[in-house]
Coordinates of C-alpha atoms in Angstrom, one line a residue:
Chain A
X11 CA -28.5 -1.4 15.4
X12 CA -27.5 -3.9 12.9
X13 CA -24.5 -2.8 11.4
X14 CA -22.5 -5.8 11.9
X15 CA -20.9 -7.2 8.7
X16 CA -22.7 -10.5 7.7
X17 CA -20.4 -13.4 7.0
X18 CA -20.9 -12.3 2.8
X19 CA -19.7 -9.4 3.4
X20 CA -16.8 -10.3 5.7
X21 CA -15.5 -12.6 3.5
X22 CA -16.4 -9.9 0.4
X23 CA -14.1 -7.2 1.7
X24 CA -11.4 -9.5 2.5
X25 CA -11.7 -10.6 -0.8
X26 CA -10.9 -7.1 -1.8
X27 CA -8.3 -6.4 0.0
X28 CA -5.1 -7.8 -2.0
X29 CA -6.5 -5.5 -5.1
X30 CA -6.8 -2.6 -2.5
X31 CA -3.3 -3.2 -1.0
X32 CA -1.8 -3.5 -4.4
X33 CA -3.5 -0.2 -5.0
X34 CA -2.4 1.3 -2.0
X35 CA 1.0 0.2 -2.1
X36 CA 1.7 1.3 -6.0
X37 CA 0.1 5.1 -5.0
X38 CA 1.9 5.8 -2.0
X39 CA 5.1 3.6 -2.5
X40 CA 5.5 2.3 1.2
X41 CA 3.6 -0.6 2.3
X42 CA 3.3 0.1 5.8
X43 CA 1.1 3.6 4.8
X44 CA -0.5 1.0 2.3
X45 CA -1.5 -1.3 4.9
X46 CA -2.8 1.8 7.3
X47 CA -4.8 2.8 4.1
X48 CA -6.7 0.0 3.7
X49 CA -7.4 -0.5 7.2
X50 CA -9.0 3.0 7.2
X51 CA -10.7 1.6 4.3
X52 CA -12.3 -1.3 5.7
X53 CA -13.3 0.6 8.9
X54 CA -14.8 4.0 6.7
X55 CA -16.8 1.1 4.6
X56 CA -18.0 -0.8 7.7
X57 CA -19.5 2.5 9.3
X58 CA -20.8 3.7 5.9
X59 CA -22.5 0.3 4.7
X60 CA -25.7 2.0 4.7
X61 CA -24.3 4.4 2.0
X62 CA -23.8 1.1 -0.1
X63 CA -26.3 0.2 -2.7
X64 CA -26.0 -3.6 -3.1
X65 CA -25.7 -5.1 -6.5
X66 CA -23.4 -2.5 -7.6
X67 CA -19.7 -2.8 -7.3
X68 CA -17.9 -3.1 -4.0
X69 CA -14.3 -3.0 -5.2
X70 CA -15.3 0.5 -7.1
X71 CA -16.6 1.7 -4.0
X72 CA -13.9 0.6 -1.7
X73 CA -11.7 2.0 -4.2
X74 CA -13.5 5.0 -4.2
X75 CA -12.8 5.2 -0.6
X76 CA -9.2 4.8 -0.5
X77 CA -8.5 7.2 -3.1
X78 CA -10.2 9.7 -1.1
X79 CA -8.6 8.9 2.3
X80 CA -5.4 8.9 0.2
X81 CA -5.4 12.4 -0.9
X82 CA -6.4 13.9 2.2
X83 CA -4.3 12.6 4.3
X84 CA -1.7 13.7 1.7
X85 CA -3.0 17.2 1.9
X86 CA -2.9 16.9 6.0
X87 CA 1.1 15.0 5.8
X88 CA 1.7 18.0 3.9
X89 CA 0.9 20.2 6.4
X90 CA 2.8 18.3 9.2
X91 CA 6.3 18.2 6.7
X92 CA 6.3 22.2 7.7
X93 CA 7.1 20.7 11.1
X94 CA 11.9 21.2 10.3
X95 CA 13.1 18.7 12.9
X96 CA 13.6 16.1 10.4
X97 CA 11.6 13.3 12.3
X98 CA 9.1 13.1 9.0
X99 CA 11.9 12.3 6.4
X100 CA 13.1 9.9 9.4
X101 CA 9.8 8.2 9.4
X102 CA 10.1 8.0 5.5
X103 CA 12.6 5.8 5.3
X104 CA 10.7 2.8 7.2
X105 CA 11.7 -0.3 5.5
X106 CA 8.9 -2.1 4.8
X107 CA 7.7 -5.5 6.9
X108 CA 9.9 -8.8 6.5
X109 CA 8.8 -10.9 3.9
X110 CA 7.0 -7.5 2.2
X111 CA 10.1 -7.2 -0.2
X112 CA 9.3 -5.0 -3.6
X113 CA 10.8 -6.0 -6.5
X114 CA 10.9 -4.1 -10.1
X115 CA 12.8 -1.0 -8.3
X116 CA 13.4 0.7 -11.7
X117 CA 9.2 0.6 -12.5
X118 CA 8.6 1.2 -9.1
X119 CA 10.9 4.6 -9.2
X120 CA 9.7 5.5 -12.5
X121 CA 5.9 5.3 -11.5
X122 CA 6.5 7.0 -8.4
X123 CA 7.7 10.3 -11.0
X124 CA 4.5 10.6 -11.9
X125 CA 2.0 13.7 -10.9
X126 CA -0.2 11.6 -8.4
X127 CA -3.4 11.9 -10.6
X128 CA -1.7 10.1 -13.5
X129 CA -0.5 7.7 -11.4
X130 CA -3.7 6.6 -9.7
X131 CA -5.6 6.9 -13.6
X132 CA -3.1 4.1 -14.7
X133 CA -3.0 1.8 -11.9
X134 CA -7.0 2.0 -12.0
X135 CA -7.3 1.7 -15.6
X136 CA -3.7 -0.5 -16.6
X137 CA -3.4 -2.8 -13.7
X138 CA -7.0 -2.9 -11.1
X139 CA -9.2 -3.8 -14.5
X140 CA -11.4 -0.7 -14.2
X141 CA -12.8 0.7 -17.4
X142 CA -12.4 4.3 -18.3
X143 CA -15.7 5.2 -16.9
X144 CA -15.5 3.6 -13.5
X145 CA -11.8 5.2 -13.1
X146 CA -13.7 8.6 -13.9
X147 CA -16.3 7.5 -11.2
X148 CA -13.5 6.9 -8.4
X149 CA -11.8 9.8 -9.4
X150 CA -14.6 12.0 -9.8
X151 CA -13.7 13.4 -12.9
X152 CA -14.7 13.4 -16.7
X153 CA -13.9 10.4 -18.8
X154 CA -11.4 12.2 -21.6
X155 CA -9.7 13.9 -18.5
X156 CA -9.0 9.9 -17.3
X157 CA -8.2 8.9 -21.0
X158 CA -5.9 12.0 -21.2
X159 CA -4.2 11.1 -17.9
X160 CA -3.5 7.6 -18.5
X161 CA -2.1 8.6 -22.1
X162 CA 0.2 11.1 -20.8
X163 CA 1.1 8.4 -17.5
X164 CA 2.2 5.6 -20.3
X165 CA 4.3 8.4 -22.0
X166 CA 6.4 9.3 -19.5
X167 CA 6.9 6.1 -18.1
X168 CA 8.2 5.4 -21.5
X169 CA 10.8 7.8 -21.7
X170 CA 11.8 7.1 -18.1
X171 CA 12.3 3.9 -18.5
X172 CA 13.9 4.3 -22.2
X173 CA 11.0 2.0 -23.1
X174 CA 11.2 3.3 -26.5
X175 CA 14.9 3.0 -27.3
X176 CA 14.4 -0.6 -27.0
X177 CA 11.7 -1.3 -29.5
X178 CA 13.5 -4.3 -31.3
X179 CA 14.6 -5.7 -28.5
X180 CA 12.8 -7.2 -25.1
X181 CA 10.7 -9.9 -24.7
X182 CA 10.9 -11.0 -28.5
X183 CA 14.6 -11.3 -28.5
X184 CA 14.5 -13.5 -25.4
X185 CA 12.1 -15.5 -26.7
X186 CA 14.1 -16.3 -29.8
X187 CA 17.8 -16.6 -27.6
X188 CA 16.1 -19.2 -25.7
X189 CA 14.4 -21.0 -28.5
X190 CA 18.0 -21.1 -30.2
X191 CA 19.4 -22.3 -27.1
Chain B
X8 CA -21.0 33.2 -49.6
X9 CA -18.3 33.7 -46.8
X10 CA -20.6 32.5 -44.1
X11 CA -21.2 28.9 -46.6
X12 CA -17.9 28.4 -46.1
X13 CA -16.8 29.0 -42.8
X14 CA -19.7 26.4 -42.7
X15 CA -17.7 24.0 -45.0
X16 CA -14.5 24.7 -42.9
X17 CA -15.9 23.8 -39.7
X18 CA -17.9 20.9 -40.9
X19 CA -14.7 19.6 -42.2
X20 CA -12.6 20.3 -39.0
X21 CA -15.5 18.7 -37.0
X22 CA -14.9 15.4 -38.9
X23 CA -11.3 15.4 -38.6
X24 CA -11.5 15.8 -34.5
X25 CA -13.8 12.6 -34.8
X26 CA -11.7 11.1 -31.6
X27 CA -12.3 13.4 -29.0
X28 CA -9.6 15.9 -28.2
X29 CA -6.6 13.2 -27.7
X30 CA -6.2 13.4 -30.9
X31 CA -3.9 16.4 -30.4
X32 CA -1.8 14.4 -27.2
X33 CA 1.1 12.6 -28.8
X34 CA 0.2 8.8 -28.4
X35 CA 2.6 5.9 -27.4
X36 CA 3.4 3.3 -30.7
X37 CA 1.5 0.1 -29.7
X38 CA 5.0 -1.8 -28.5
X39 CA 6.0 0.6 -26.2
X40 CA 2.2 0.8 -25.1
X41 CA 2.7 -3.0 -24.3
X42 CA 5.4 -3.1 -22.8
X43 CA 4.3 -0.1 -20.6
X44 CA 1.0 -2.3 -19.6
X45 CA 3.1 -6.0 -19.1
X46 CA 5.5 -4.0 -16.6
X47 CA 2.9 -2.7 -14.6
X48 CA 0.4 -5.7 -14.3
X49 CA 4.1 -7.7 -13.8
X50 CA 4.5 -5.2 -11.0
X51 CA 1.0 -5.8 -9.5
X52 CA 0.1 -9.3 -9.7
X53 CA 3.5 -9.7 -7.3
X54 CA 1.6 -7.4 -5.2
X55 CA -1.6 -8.5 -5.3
X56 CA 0.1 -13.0 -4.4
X57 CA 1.2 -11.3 -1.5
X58 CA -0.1 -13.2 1.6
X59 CA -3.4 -11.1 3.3
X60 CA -1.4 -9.6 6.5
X61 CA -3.0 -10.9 9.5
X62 CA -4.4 -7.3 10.7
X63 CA -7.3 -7.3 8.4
X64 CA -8.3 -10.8 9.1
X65 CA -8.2 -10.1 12.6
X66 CA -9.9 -6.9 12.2
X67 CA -12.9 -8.2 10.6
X68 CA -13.1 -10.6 12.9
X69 CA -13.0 -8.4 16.0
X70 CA -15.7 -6.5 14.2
X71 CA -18.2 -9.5 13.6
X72 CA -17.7 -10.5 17.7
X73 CA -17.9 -6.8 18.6
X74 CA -21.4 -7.0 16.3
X75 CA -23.0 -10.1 17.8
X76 CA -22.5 -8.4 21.3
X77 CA -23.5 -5.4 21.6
X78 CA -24.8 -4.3 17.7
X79 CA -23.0 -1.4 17.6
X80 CA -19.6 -0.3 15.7

């Protein structure tokens, strides 16, 4: 009966939703299945708000969602790439909206290497500002199995992106070419 | 005699393995660890100062009107 979104809570999910598109977008690497993420999002949250306990955290639980809507529709897309006339690769290559340009390509590449549960475990952890325990909560899994992801994520990303071969060099060396110049 | 020390052994192994089971994963030196991090929140605040597309907006909206109609969806 009243399941309309108050204004709070309108303007609380809108709130949320640059962290979830930034989410979105860094899991499945194409903005236009980022933005069709979240807007499943929004609409699973709106009919489950009764499943929402207030005072705890929204983001988590939006997260929570999109995570989940993520990998099944990942298992389902799977199915449907069995389909050989070639129109799913077609529909991969959508470029994404004007004025949605990506920038850091070689991250971006690097971080799309990764086994998909490493790569969710750091963007929760190293870039949304969960802790380990609310990452294990969305993910629904242990906390040392999130630790042990996120560990194993930054390690790879190193060596794809020869992180390590460039230890004396980087930031610190710009820093002290621009204060000599 | 045999059993004390298989005791001793374990006790000590116990204390070693103080921090959890990573200790046995390899572990990134604290630069590269850094750098790893800055690239990534680099990465996401550009995605996170992108605009709000209009879709959501509009969708929320549609939802509170739809609401204050009829009370359903």
């Amino acid at each position: 009966m009243t399941s309309e979104p108050e204004p709070e809570l309108r303007e609380a999910l809108l709130a949320a939703v640059p962290s979830l598109r930034a989410f979105a977008i860094s899991l499945s690497g194409q903005v236009d299945r980022a933005d069709d993420l979240v807007q499943d999002t929004l609409l699973r949250a709106l009919s489950n708000l009764h499943r929402f306990e207030p005072g705890t955290n929204l983001n988590a639980w939006l997260f929570t969602i999109l995570r989940n809507l993520f990998h099944s529709e990942y298992r389902k897309r799977r199915r449907e790439i069995e389909d050989p006339d070639g129109s799913y690769a077609g529909r991969l290559k959508v470029q994404p909206e004007q004025g949605a340009h990506l920038d850091f390509e070689d991250f971006r590449s690097a971080l799309s290497q990764l086994p998909s549960d490493q790569r969710e475990a750091l963007l929760l952890v190293g870039a949304s500002g969960f802790s380990y325990e609310e990452a294990a909560n969305i993910c629904g899994c242990a906390v040392g199995t999130i630790k042990s992801r996120v560990n194993r994520a930054r390690i790879r990303l190193a060596s794809l992106l020869n992180v390590d071969d460039i230890d004396d060099l980087g930031p610190d060396s710009m820093t002290r070419a621009a204060l000599q110049g | 005699m045999t059993v004390d020390k298989g005791n001793k052994l374990a006790r000590v192994s116990l204390d070693n393995g103080s921090g959890e089971k990573l200790a046995t994963d390899p572990k990134l030196d604290s630069g590269s660890q850094k750098r790893i991090g800055d690239q990534l929140r680099a990465m996401y605040d550009e995605l996170m100062q992108q605009p709000v597309p209009d879709r959501f907006r509009d969708l929320l909206e549609q939802l509170d009107k739809n609401g204050q109609k009829d009370g359903s969806q």
